Coordinates of C-alpha atoms in Angstrom, one line a residue:
Chain A
M1 CA 16.2 212.7 18.5
T2 CA 19.9 213.3 19.1
D3 CA 22.4 215.0 16.9
K4 CA 25.1 212.3 17.5
P5 CA 24.8 209.3 15.2
M6 CA 25.5 205.9 16.8
V7 CA 27.6 204.9 13.7
S8 CA 29.1 207.3 11.2
A9 CA 31.1 206.0 8.3
Q10 CA 32.8 208.5 6.1
A11 CA 34.3 207.1 2.9
V12 CA 35.5 204.0 4.6
C13 CA 37.9 201.9 2.5
K14 CA 39.3 198.5 3.2
N15 CA 41.7 196.5 1.2
F16 CA 43.4 193.2 1.6
G17 CA 46.6 193.7 -0.2
A18 CA 45.7 194.7 -3.7
L19 CA 42.1 193.6 -3.4
E20 CA 39.8 196.6 -2.6
V21 CA 36.9 195.3 -0.6
L22 CA 35.5 198.6 0.6
K23 CA 35.9 201.5 -1.8
G24 CA 34.4 204.4 0.2
V25 CA 31.3 203.5 2.2
T26 CA 29.5 206.5 3.7
L27 CA 26.4 206.0 5.9
E28 CA 25.0 207.0 9.3
V29 CA 22.9 205.1 11.8
Q30 CA 21.1 207.0 14.5
P31 CA 20.5 205.6 18.0
R32 CA 17.5 203.1 18.2
E33 CA 17.6 202.8 14.5
V34 CA 17.8 199.5 12.6
L35 CA 19.8 199.4 9.4
C36 CA 19.6 196.4 7.1
M37 CA 22.4 195.8 4.6
V38 CA 21.8 193.7 1.6
G39 CA 23.6 192.9 -1.6
P40 CA 25.3 190.1 -3.4
S41 CA 28.1 188.1 -1.7
G42 CA 31.5 189.6 -2.0
S43 CA 30.0 193.1 -2.0
G44 CA 31.7 194.1 1.3
K45 CA 28.8 193.9 3.7
S46 CA 30.4 191.6 6.2
T47 CA 33.8 193.4 5.9
F48 CA 32.1 196.7 6.7
L49 CA 30.4 195.0 9.7
R50 CA 33.8 193.8 10.9
C51 CA 35.3 197.1 10.5
I52 CA 32.8 198.6 12.9
N53 CA 34.1 196.6 15.8
H54 CA 37.7 196.6 14.5
L55 CA 37.9 193.0 13.6
E56 CA 39.3 194.5 10.5
Q57 CA 41.4 197.7 10.3
V58 CA 40.1 200.5 8.1
N59 CA 42.6 201.7 5.5
A60 CA 41.1 205.0 4.5
G61 CA 38.2 207.3 5.6
R62 CA 36.9 207.6 9.1
L63 CA 34.5 205.4 11.1
Y64 CA 32.9 206.6 14.4
V65 CA 30.9 204.7 16.8
D66 CA 29.1 206.9 19.3
G67 CA 31.3 209.7 18.3
V68 CA 34.6 207.8 19.0
L69 CA 36.9 207.0 16.1
V70 CA 37.2 203.2 15.6
G71 CA 40.6 201.5 15.7
Y72 CA 42.8 204.6 15.9
A73 CA 43.6 207.3 18.3
E74 CA 43.9 210.9 16.8
R75 CA 46.8 212.7 18.5
G76 CA 48.5 215.8 17.2
G77 CA 46.9 215.6 13.8
K78 CA 48.2 212.1 13.3
L79 CA 46.4 208.7 13.6
H80 CA 48.0 206.2 16.0
E81 CA 47.2 202.5 16.0
L82 CA 45.5 201.5 19.2
Q83 CA 47.0 199.4 21.9
P84 CA 45.2 196.0 22.0
R85 CA 43.9 196.9 25.3
E86 CA 42.2 200.0 24.1
A87 CA 40.8 198.1 21.0
A88 CA 39.3 195.5 23.2
K89 CA 37.7 198.3 25.3
Q90 CA 36.0 199.7 22.2
R91 CA 34.6 196.3 21.3
R92 CA 33.0 195.7 24.7
D93 CA 30.1 198.0 23.9
I94 CA 29.4 196.4 20.4
G95 CA 27.7 193.2 20.4
M96 CA 28.3 190.8 17.4
V97 CA 26.3 187.9 16.2
F98 CA 27.9 185.6 13.6
Q99 CA 26.6 183.5 10.7
H100 CA 28.0 180.3 12.2
F101 CA 27.1 181.3 15.8
N102 CA 30.7 180.8 17.1
L103 CA 29.4 179.7 20.6
F104 CA 32.1 178.3 22.9
P105 CA 31.5 174.6 22.6
H106 CA 33.1 173.6 25.9
M107 CA 30.8 175.9 27.9
T108 CA 27.1 175.4 28.6
A109 CA 24.6 177.9 27.3
L110 CA 24.8 179.8 30.6
E111 CA 28.5 179.7 30.8
N112 CA 28.7 181.2 27.3
V113 CA 26.5 184.1 28.4
I114 CA 28.3 184.8 31.7
E115 CA 31.9 184.4 30.5
A116 CA 32.6 187.9 29.1
P117 CA 30.6 189.9 31.7
I118 CA 32.6 188.2 34.5
R119 CA 36.0 188.1 32.9
V120 CA 36.1 191.3 30.9
K121 CA 33.8 193.5 32.8
K122 CA 34.8 192.0 36.2
R123 CA 31.2 192.0 37.4
H124 CA 30.1 189.8 40.3
K125 CA 29.2 186.3 39.4
D126 CA 25.9 186.0 41.2
E127 CA 24.6 189.2 39.6
V128 CA 25.8 188.2 36.2
V129 CA 24.2 184.7 36.4
E130 CA 20.9 186.3 37.4
S131 CA 20.9 188.7 34.5
A132 CA 22.0 185.9 32.2
R133 CA 19.1 183.7 33.2
K134 CA 16.8 186.6 32.3
L135 CA 18.5 187.0 28.9
L136 CA 18.1 183.3 28.1
D137 CA 14.5 183.6 29.1
R138 CA 14.1 186.5 26.8
V139 CA 15.4 184.5 23.9
G140 CA 13.0 181.6 24.9
L141 CA 15.8 179.3 26.2
A142 CA 15.3 179.4 30.0
D143 CA 15.3 175.7 30.2
K144 CA 18.5 175.1 28.2
E145 CA 21.0 176.9 30.5
K146 CA 22.9 173.6 31.3
T147 CA 23.0 172.4 27.7
Y148 CA 26.1 172.4 25.6
P149 CA 26.0 174.1 22.2
A150 CA 26.4 170.8 20.2
Q151 CA 23.2 169.6 21.8
L152 CA 21.2 172.6 20.6
S153 CA 19.6 173.2 17.3
G154 CA 21.0 175.9 15.0
G155 CA 18.2 178.3 15.9
Q156 CA 18.7 177.7 19.6
Q157 CA 22.5 178.2 19.2
Q158 CA 22.0 181.5 17.5
R159 CA 19.6 182.7 20.1
V160 CA 22.2 181.8 22.8
A161 CA 24.7 183.8 20.8
I162 CA 22.3 186.8 20.8
A163 CA 22.0 186.4 24.6
R164 CA 25.7 186.3 24.9
A165 CA 26.2 189.5 23.0
L166 CA 23.4 191.2 24.9
A167 CA 25.0 190.2 28.3
M168 CA 27.7 192.9 27.7
D169 CA 25.0 195.6 27.6
P170 CA 26.0 196.7 24.1
K171 CA 24.9 200.1 22.7
L172 CA 25.0 198.6 19.2
M173 CA 24.4 195.2 17.9
L174 CA 26.0 193.9 14.6
F175 CA 24.4 190.8 12.9
D176 CA 26.4 189.1 10.2
E177 CA 23.9 187.0 8.2
P178 CA 22.5 185.6 11.5
T179 CA 20.0 183.2 9.7
S180 CA 22.0 182.2 6.7
A181 CA 23.2 178.9 8.2
L182 CA 19.8 177.9 9.5
D183 CA 17.1 175.4 8.3
P184 CA 14.1 177.4 7.0
E185 CA 11.9 176.4 9.8
L186 CA 14.4 177.7 12.4
V187 CA 14.9 181.2 10.7
G188 CA 11.6 182.4 12.2
E189 CA 12.6 181.9 15.9
V190 CA 15.8 183.9 15.5
L191 CA 14.1 186.7 13.5
D192 CA 11.5 186.9 16.3
V193 CA 14.1 187.5 18.9
M194 CA 15.7 190.2 16.7
R195 CA 12.4 191.8 15.9
Q196 CA 11.7 192.1 19.7
L197 CA 15.2 193.6 20.2
A198 CA 14.5 196.2 17.6
F199 CA 11.2 196.9 19.1
D200 CA 12.9 197.5 22.5
G201 CA 15.0 200.2 21.0
M202 CA 18.4 198.5 20.3
T203 CA 20.5 200.1 17.6
M204 CA 21.2 197.4 15.1
I205 CA 23.0 196.8 11.9
V206 CA 21.9 193.6 10.2
V207 CA 23.6 192.0 7.1
T208 CA 20.8 189.8 5.8
H209 CA 19.0 188.2 2.8
E210 CA 15.7 188.2 4.6
M211 CA 13.9 190.9 2.7
G212 CA 10.6 190.3 4.6
F213 CA 12.4 191.0 7.9
A214 CA 14.1 194.0 6.4
R215 CA 10.9 195.5 5.1
E216 CA 9.2 195.0 8.4
V217 CA 11.8 196.0 10.9
A218 CA 14.4 198.2 9.3
D219 CA 14.3 202.0 9.4
Q220 CA 16.9 202.2 6.7
M221 CA 18.0 199.8 4.0
V222 CA 21.4 199.9 2.2
F223 CA 22.1 198.0 -1.0
M224 CA 25.8 197.3 -1.4
D225 CA 27.7 196.2 -4.4
G226 CA 31.4 196.1 -5.4
G227 CA 32.4 197.7 -2.0
L228 CA 30.1 200.7 -2.4
V229 CA 26.6 201.8 -1.2
V230 CA 24.6 201.7 -4.4
E231 CA 21.3 202.7 -3.0
S232 CA 19.8 203.5 0.4
G233 CA 16.6 204.6 1.9
P234 CA 13.5 203.3 3.7
P235 CA 13.2 199.6 3.0
R236 CA 9.8 199.8 1.4
E237 CA 11.0 202.3 -1.2
V238 CA 14.2 200.5 -2.0
L239 CA 12.4 197.2 -2.3
A240 CA 9.3 198.4 -4.2
N241 CA 10.9 201.1 -6.3
P242 CA 14.6 200.6 -6.8
Q243 CA 16.3 203.4 -8.7
R244 CA 19.5 201.7 -9.9
E245 CA 19.8 199.0 -12.4
R246 CA 22.1 197.0 -10.2
T247 CA 19.6 197.0 -7.4
K248 CA 16.8 196.0 -9.7
A249 CA 18.8 193.2 -11.0
F250 CA 19.6 191.9 -7.5
L251 CA 16.1 192.2 -6.1
S252 CA 14.6 190.5 -9.1
K253 CA 16.7 187.5 -8.2
V254 CA 16.0 187.3 -4.4
L255 CA 12.4 188.5 -4.2
Chain B
M1 CA -6.4 172.9 25.6
T2 CA -10.0 171.9 26.2
S3 CA -11.4 174.5 23.7
V4 CA -9.6 172.7 20.9
K5 CA -12.1 170.7 18.8
K6 CA -9.7 168.2 17.2
P7 CA -9.0 165.2 19.4
P8 CA -5.5 165.1 20.7
V9 CA -3.2 163.0 18.7
E10 CA -2.8 159.8 20.7
P11 CA 0.6 158.1 20.3
A12 CA 0.1 154.7 18.5
Q13 CA 0.8 151.9 20.8
A14 CA 3.3 149.6 19.2
E15 CA 5.0 146.5 20.6
A16 CA 8.7 146.8 21.5
I17 CA 10.9 145.0 19.0
A18 CA 12.5 141.7 20.4
A19 CA 14.8 140.8 17.5
V20 CA 17.2 137.9 17.5
P21 CA 20.7 139.5 17.9
L22 CA 23.2 139.0 15.2
R23 CA 25.6 136.1 16.0
H24 CA 29.4 136.4 15.7
P25 CA 30.8 132.8 15.8
W26 CA 34.2 133.8 14.3
R27 CA 34.9 136.2 17.2
W28 CA 34.5 133.3 19.7
I29 CA 36.8 131.1 17.5
G30 CA 39.3 133.9 17.3
A31 CA 39.2 134.5 21.0
A32 CA 39.7 130.9 21.7
I33 CA 42.8 130.7 19.5
V34 CA 44.4 133.8 21.0
L35 CA 43.7 132.5 24.6
L36 CA 45.3 129.2 23.7
L37 CA 48.5 130.8 22.3
A38 CA 48.7 133.1 25.3
G39 CA 48.2 130.2 27.7
L40 CA 51.0 128.2 26.0
F41 CA 53.3 131.1 26.2
V42 CA 52.6 131.7 29.9
Y43 CA 53.0 127.9 30.6
G44 CA 56.3 127.8 28.7
A45 CA 57.7 130.9 30.5
A46 CA 56.6 129.6 33.9
T47 CA 58.3 126.2 33.4
N48 CA 61.5 127.6 31.9
G49 CA 64.1 127.7 34.6
N50 CA 66.2 130.4 32.8
Y51 CA 63.6 133.0 33.8
H52 CA 64.5 132.5 37.5
W53 CA 61.1 133.3 38.8
D54 CA 62.3 132.8 42.4
T55 CA 64.7 135.8 41.9
Y56 CA 61.8 137.7 40.3
R57 CA 59.7 137.1 43.4
A58 CA 62.5 137.9 45.8
Y59 CA 63.2 141.3 44.2
L60 CA 59.8 142.5 42.9
F61 CA 59.1 144.3 46.1
D62 CA 62.7 144.9 47.1
R63 CA 63.1 148.2 48.9
R64 CA 65.8 149.4 46.5
I65 CA 63.5 148.7 43.5
S66 CA 60.4 150.4 45.0
T67 CA 62.5 153.4 45.9
A68 CA 64.0 153.4 42.4
A69 CA 60.4 153.3 41.0
W70 CA 59.4 156.3 43.1
N71 CA 62.6 158.2 41.9
T72 CA 61.7 157.4 38.3
L73 CA 58.1 158.6 38.9
Q74 CA 59.4 161.9 40.4
L75 CA 61.8 162.4 37.5
T76 CA 58.9 161.8 35.1
F77 CA 56.7 164.2 36.9
W78 CA 59.2 167.1 37.1
A79 CA 60.4 166.6 33.6
M80 CA 56.8 166.7 32.3
V81 CA 56.1 169.8 34.5
I82 CA 59.0 171.5 32.9
G83 CA 58.1 170.1 29.4
V84 CA 54.4 171.0 29.5
T85 CA 54.9 174.5 31.0
L86 CA 57.6 175.5 28.7
G87 CA 56.0 173.7 25.8
V88 CA 52.9 175.9 26.1
V89 CA 55.0 179.0 26.4
L90 CA 57.0 178.0 23.3
A91 CA 53.8 177.2 21.3
V92 CA 52.2 180.5 22.1
M93 CA 55.4 182.3 21.3
R94 CA 55.5 180.4 17.9
L95 CA 52.0 181.6 17.2
S96 CA 52.5 185.1 18.5
P97 CA 52.4 188.1 16.2
N98 CA 55.7 189.2 17.7
P99 CA 58.6 188.2 15.4
V100 CA 61.2 188.3 18.2
L101 CA 59.2 185.7 20.2
R102 CA 58.5 183.7 17.1
S103 CA 62.2 183.3 16.1
A104 CA 63.4 182.7 19.6
A105 CA 60.9 179.8 19.9
W106 CA 62.0 178.5 16.6
M107 CA 65.7 178.6 17.6
Y108 CA 64.8 176.7 20.7
L109 CA 63.0 173.9 18.8
W110 CA 65.7 173.7 16.3
I111 CA 68.4 173.1 18.9
F112 CA 66.5 170.8 21.4
R113 CA 64.8 168.7 18.8
G114 CA 67.8 168.5 16.6
T115 CA 70.3 166.9 19.1
P116 CA 69.8 163.5 20.9
V117 CA 68.4 163.7 24.4
Y118 CA 71.3 161.4 25.6
V119 CA 73.8 164.0 24.4
Q120 CA 71.8 166.8 26.1
L121 CA 71.8 164.8 29.3
V122 CA 75.6 164.3 29.1
F123 CA 75.9 168.0 28.6
W124 CA 73.8 168.8 31.7
G125 CA 76.0 166.5 33.6
L126 CA 79.0 168.5 32.5
F127 CA 77.3 171.8 33.3
T128 CA 79.1 172.1 36.6
S129 CA 82.5 171.6 34.9
L130 CA 81.6 174.1 32.2
Y131 CA 80.2 176.7 34.6
P132 CA 81.6 175.9 38.2
H133 CA 80.5 179.2 39.6
L134 CA 77.2 181.0 39.0
A135 CA 77.1 184.7 39.8
F136 CA 73.9 186.7 39.8
G137 CA 74.0 190.4 39.0
I138 CA 74.5 192.9 36.3
P139 CA 77.0 191.6 33.7
F140 CA 80.5 193.3 34.0
V141 CA 79.3 195.7 36.6
H142 CA 78.2 194.1 39.9
Q143 CA 77.5 190.7 41.2
F144 CA 75.5 190.3 44.4
A145 CA 75.4 186.5 44.7
H146 CA 77.8 183.8 44.1
L147 CA 77.0 180.0 43.9
N148 CA 79.5 177.3 43.6
I149 CA 77.4 174.7 42.1
Q150 CA 80.1 172.0 42.1
T151 CA 79.4 171.7 45.8
L152 CA 75.7 170.9 45.2
N153 CA 74.5 167.3 44.7
A154 CA 72.5 168.3 41.7
A155 CA 72.3 165.0 39.7
F156 CA 68.5 164.7 40.2
F157 CA 68.0 168.4 39.4
F158 CA 70.0 168.2 36.2
A159 CA 68.4 164.9 35.1
S160 CA 64.9 166.5 35.5
L161 CA 66.0 169.7 33.8
G162 CA 67.6 167.9 30.9
L163 CA 64.6 165.7 30.2
G164 CA 62.3 168.6 30.7
L165 CA 64.0 171.0 28.4
N166 CA 64.1 168.3 25.7
E167 CA 60.5 167.5 26.2
A168 CA 59.5 171.1 26.0
A169 CA 60.5 171.2 22.3
Y170 CA 58.2 168.2 21.5
M171 CA 55.4 169.5 23.7
A172 CA 55.6 172.9 22.0
E173 CA 54.6 171.2 18.6
I174 CA 51.8 169.2 20.3
V175 CA 50.4 172.3 21.9
R176 CA 50.8 174.3 18.6
A177 CA 48.8 171.6 16.7
G178 CA 46.1 171.8 19.4
I179 CA 45.9 175.6 19.2
T180 CA 45.6 175.7 15.4
S181 CA 42.9 173.0 15.6
V182 CA 40.6 175.5 17.2
P183 CA 38.4 177.3 14.6
E184 CA 39.2 181.0 13.9
G185 CA 35.5 181.8 14.7
Q186 CA 36.2 181.1 18.4
T187 CA 39.0 183.7 18.6
E188 CA 36.8 186.1 16.7
A189 CA 33.8 185.7 18.9
A190 CA 36.0 186.1 22.0
T191 CA 37.6 189.2 20.5
A192 CA 34.2 190.7 19.6
L193 CA 33.3 190.2 23.2
G194 CA 36.2 192.5 24.2
M195 CA 38.4 189.7 25.5
S196 CA 42.1 190.3 25.4
W197 CA 44.5 187.9 23.5
S198 CA 45.8 186.3 26.7
L199 CA 42.3 185.9 28.1
T200 CA 41.1 184.4 24.8
M201 CA 44.0 181.9 24.9
R202 CA 43.4 181.0 28.5
R203 CA 39.6 180.7 28.6
I204 CA 38.6 179.9 25.0
V205 CA 41.4 178.4 22.9
L206 CA 43.5 176.4 25.2
P207 CA 40.6 174.5 26.9
Q208 CA 39.4 173.5 23.4
A209 CA 42.9 172.7 22.2
M210 CA 43.3 170.3 25.2
R211 CA 41.1 167.8 23.5
V212 CA 43.8 167.5 20.8
I213 CA 46.7 168.0 23.1
I214 CA 45.9 165.3 25.7
P215 CA 46.2 162.0 23.7
P216 CA 49.7 162.8 22.3
T217 CA 50.7 164.2 25.8
G218 CA 49.7 161.0 27.4
N219 CA 52.0 159.3 24.9
E220 CA 54.8 161.7 25.9
V221 CA 54.3 161.0 29.6
I222 CA 54.5 157.2 29.1
S223 CA 57.5 157.7 26.8
M224 CA 59.1 159.9 29.4
L225 CA 58.6 157.3 32.1
K226 CA 60.8 155.0 30.0
T227 CA 63.2 157.7 28.7
T228 CA 64.2 158.3 32.3
S229 CA 66.3 155.2 32.0
L230 CA 68.8 157.5 30.0
V231 CA 69.5 159.7 33.0
V232 CA 72.5 157.6 33.8
A233 CA 74.2 159.8 31.3
V234 CA 74.1 162.7 33.7
P235 CA 74.9 160.6 35.7
Y236 CA 71.9 160.0 38.0
T237 CA 71.9 156.3 39.1
L238 CA 68.9 155.9 41.4
D239 CA 66.3 155.4 38.8
L240 CA 64.5 152.2 38.2
Y241 CA 66.5 151.0 35.2
T242 CA 70.0 151.7 36.6
T243 CA 69.1 150.3 39.9
Q244 CA 67.8 147.0 38.6
R245 CA 70.9 146.8 36.4
E246 CA 73.2 147.2 39.4
I247 CA 71.3 144.5 41.3
A248 CA 71.4 142.3 38.3
G249 CA 75.1 142.9 37.9
V250 CA 75.8 141.6 41.3
L251 CA 73.5 138.6 41.0
Y252 CA 74.7 137.9 37.5
R253 CA 71.0 137.3 36.5
P254 CA 69.7 140.1 34.1
V255 CA 66.5 138.5 33.0
P256 CA 64.5 138.3 36.2
L257 CA 65.5 141.9 37.2
L258 CA 64.6 143.2 33.8
L259 CA 61.1 141.5 34.3
V260 CA 61.0 143.2 37.8
A261 CA 61.6 146.6 36.3
S262 CA 59.2 145.9 33.3
T263 CA 56.5 145.0 35.9
W264 CA 56.9 148.3 37.6
Y265 CA 57.0 150.3 34.4
L266 CA 53.8 148.5 33.2
A267 CA 52.1 149.1 36.5
I268 CA 52.9 152.9 36.5
T269 CA 51.9 153.1 32.8
S270 CA 48.6 151.5 33.7
I271 CA 47.8 154.0 36.4
L272 CA 48.8 156.9 34.1
M273 CA 46.4 155.6 31.4
I274 CA 43.5 155.6 33.9
G275 CA 44.4 159.2 34.7
Q276 CA 44.5 160.1 31.0
H277 CA 41.0 158.6 30.5
Y278 CA 39.5 160.8 33.0
L279 CA 41.3 163.9 31.7
E280 CA 40.1 163.2 28.2
R281 CA 36.5 162.8 29.4
Y282 CA 36.7 166.1 31.3
F283 CA 38.0 168.1 28.3
A284 CA 35.6 166.4 25.9
R285 CA 32.7 168.0 27.6
G286 CA 30.4 169.7 25.1
S287 CA 32.2 168.2 22.1
S288 CA 29.4 165.6 21.2
R289 CA 25.8 165.8 20.3
H290 CA 25.4 162.6 22.4
L291 CA 23.8 163.3 25.8
T292 CA 25.6 161.9 28.9
A293 CA 23.8 159.3 30.9
R294 CA 22.9 161.9 33.5
Q295 CA 21.5 164.3 31.0
L296 CA 19.4 161.5 29.5
R297 CA 18.0 160.6 32.9
E298 CA 17.1 164.2 33.6
L299 CA 15.4 164.6 30.2
A300 CA 13.5 161.3 30.7
K301 CA 12.4 162.6 34.1
A302 CA 11.2 165.9 32.7
Q303 CA 9.3 164.0 29.9
A304 CA 7.6 161.7 32.4
Q305 CA 6.7 164.7 34.5
A306 CA 5.2 166.5 31.5
Q307 CA 3.2 163.5 30.6
G308 CA 2.0 162.9 34.1
G309 CA 1.0 166.6 34.3
A310 CA -0.9 166.5 31.1
G311 CA -2.7 163.2 32.1
A312 CA -3.8 164.7 35.4
R313 CA -5.3 167.8 33.8

């Protein structure tokens, strides 16, 4: 559709001290595309996700979101670390959903959703509340706007977290194992919301262990191991006909 | 609904349980013993002439005493305002990524926690002798304002400042404990939403830290109320403790005046504790799975409406 990818990673490396977590990840995500990342724990999936919105700083390689270099400014052939203000500005357009929801416990569901649009984007409160109510309705929680997170089930909390991220009108949504902390019967309600989001054309990168969801929703699937992309392609192909031994071994355990 | 073949599940009607409550005879016996002992002590104190209850009654609402209590309350208030404000600043500095701020805060804590508050108060009392003139301007170049602070009656100011600066060092550690008690995921979520560090602190971290900060701060306020009795070191002499001591000195009766002062301290502390209770309740919002009485009422109402609606259909 367009020649500019939403996310473009070129040999992205990340290390924590001597520990190399990402050893050169290269991939592209086109607008309106859903990418599912799978792989064993410790393979660097979450770290890669966190690099995309600069929660972690990339050590080598280049990472672009919507054509803009993440975390650095390139001036005169040199990379300069970003001012915190500029980094915060980059993050505004990228929504993130965490494994443990990380809702603000001292705020009601509605307050969680309206906080950032009002404080960060300085939008008018009435208008934000109106769109927040629509978002809560969209994730099926219209009746829970006055409820505090501790009084919601895990699945409900995660749906509020999705609404909170959507309230910033992101052009890209990152999901870091969004259903891993949920009871099995609550996983479905969160996946339903994500499925609808993908159907509405949101660009999404999803780190997940839900192979069924990946097969059904993802346009592209990436299998990561040891900080590298081992295999990638359309999910049906990767899942049904893995080429690499490592992928086969992993899939035989989770499928 | 009507097209469903299966009959709707009717909730089985069961009788509400009316159990015999558990008896606690030893609690009653214990309470009786405690009440008896307390009664004996009160009787003993009331009939003991050495307490001079007539003097107690005469001075409990003495003008000098109530004014002194008001002064003590003001001292406590200003010292805590300085202490809490500076304490928050110091705590944030100690947790800041900036090494200059971190070391400066550490130095402050080292000095103000490491020396007795009494000594600090004496020092603030001598401040005017150490620095009789204050000049504002650019050092060695130009001064545009001179202040001869020896001419100021600054005992109250220095007493509040001395207590407040000392308190800040302790408050800093309380606030720091509160901030570090907030899970990292909160900061991460806020950062991911594009919030700046200061906004994250103000809106996300500090409100949650308050739950941890308030109980020990209540302690500090109550402790400060009584620490004000040290301001005679400055010397500031219009506080409750010093005032009652002066009156007692003239009357030669220390016990009843001490009881007068204690009554005032106790009364003020009680009021402060009520305030703390409401503060704690405010900042505990959302921290529990338990629904508040109002939320329960609303849910029950919604349930009744839903059942009523279903029954009518």
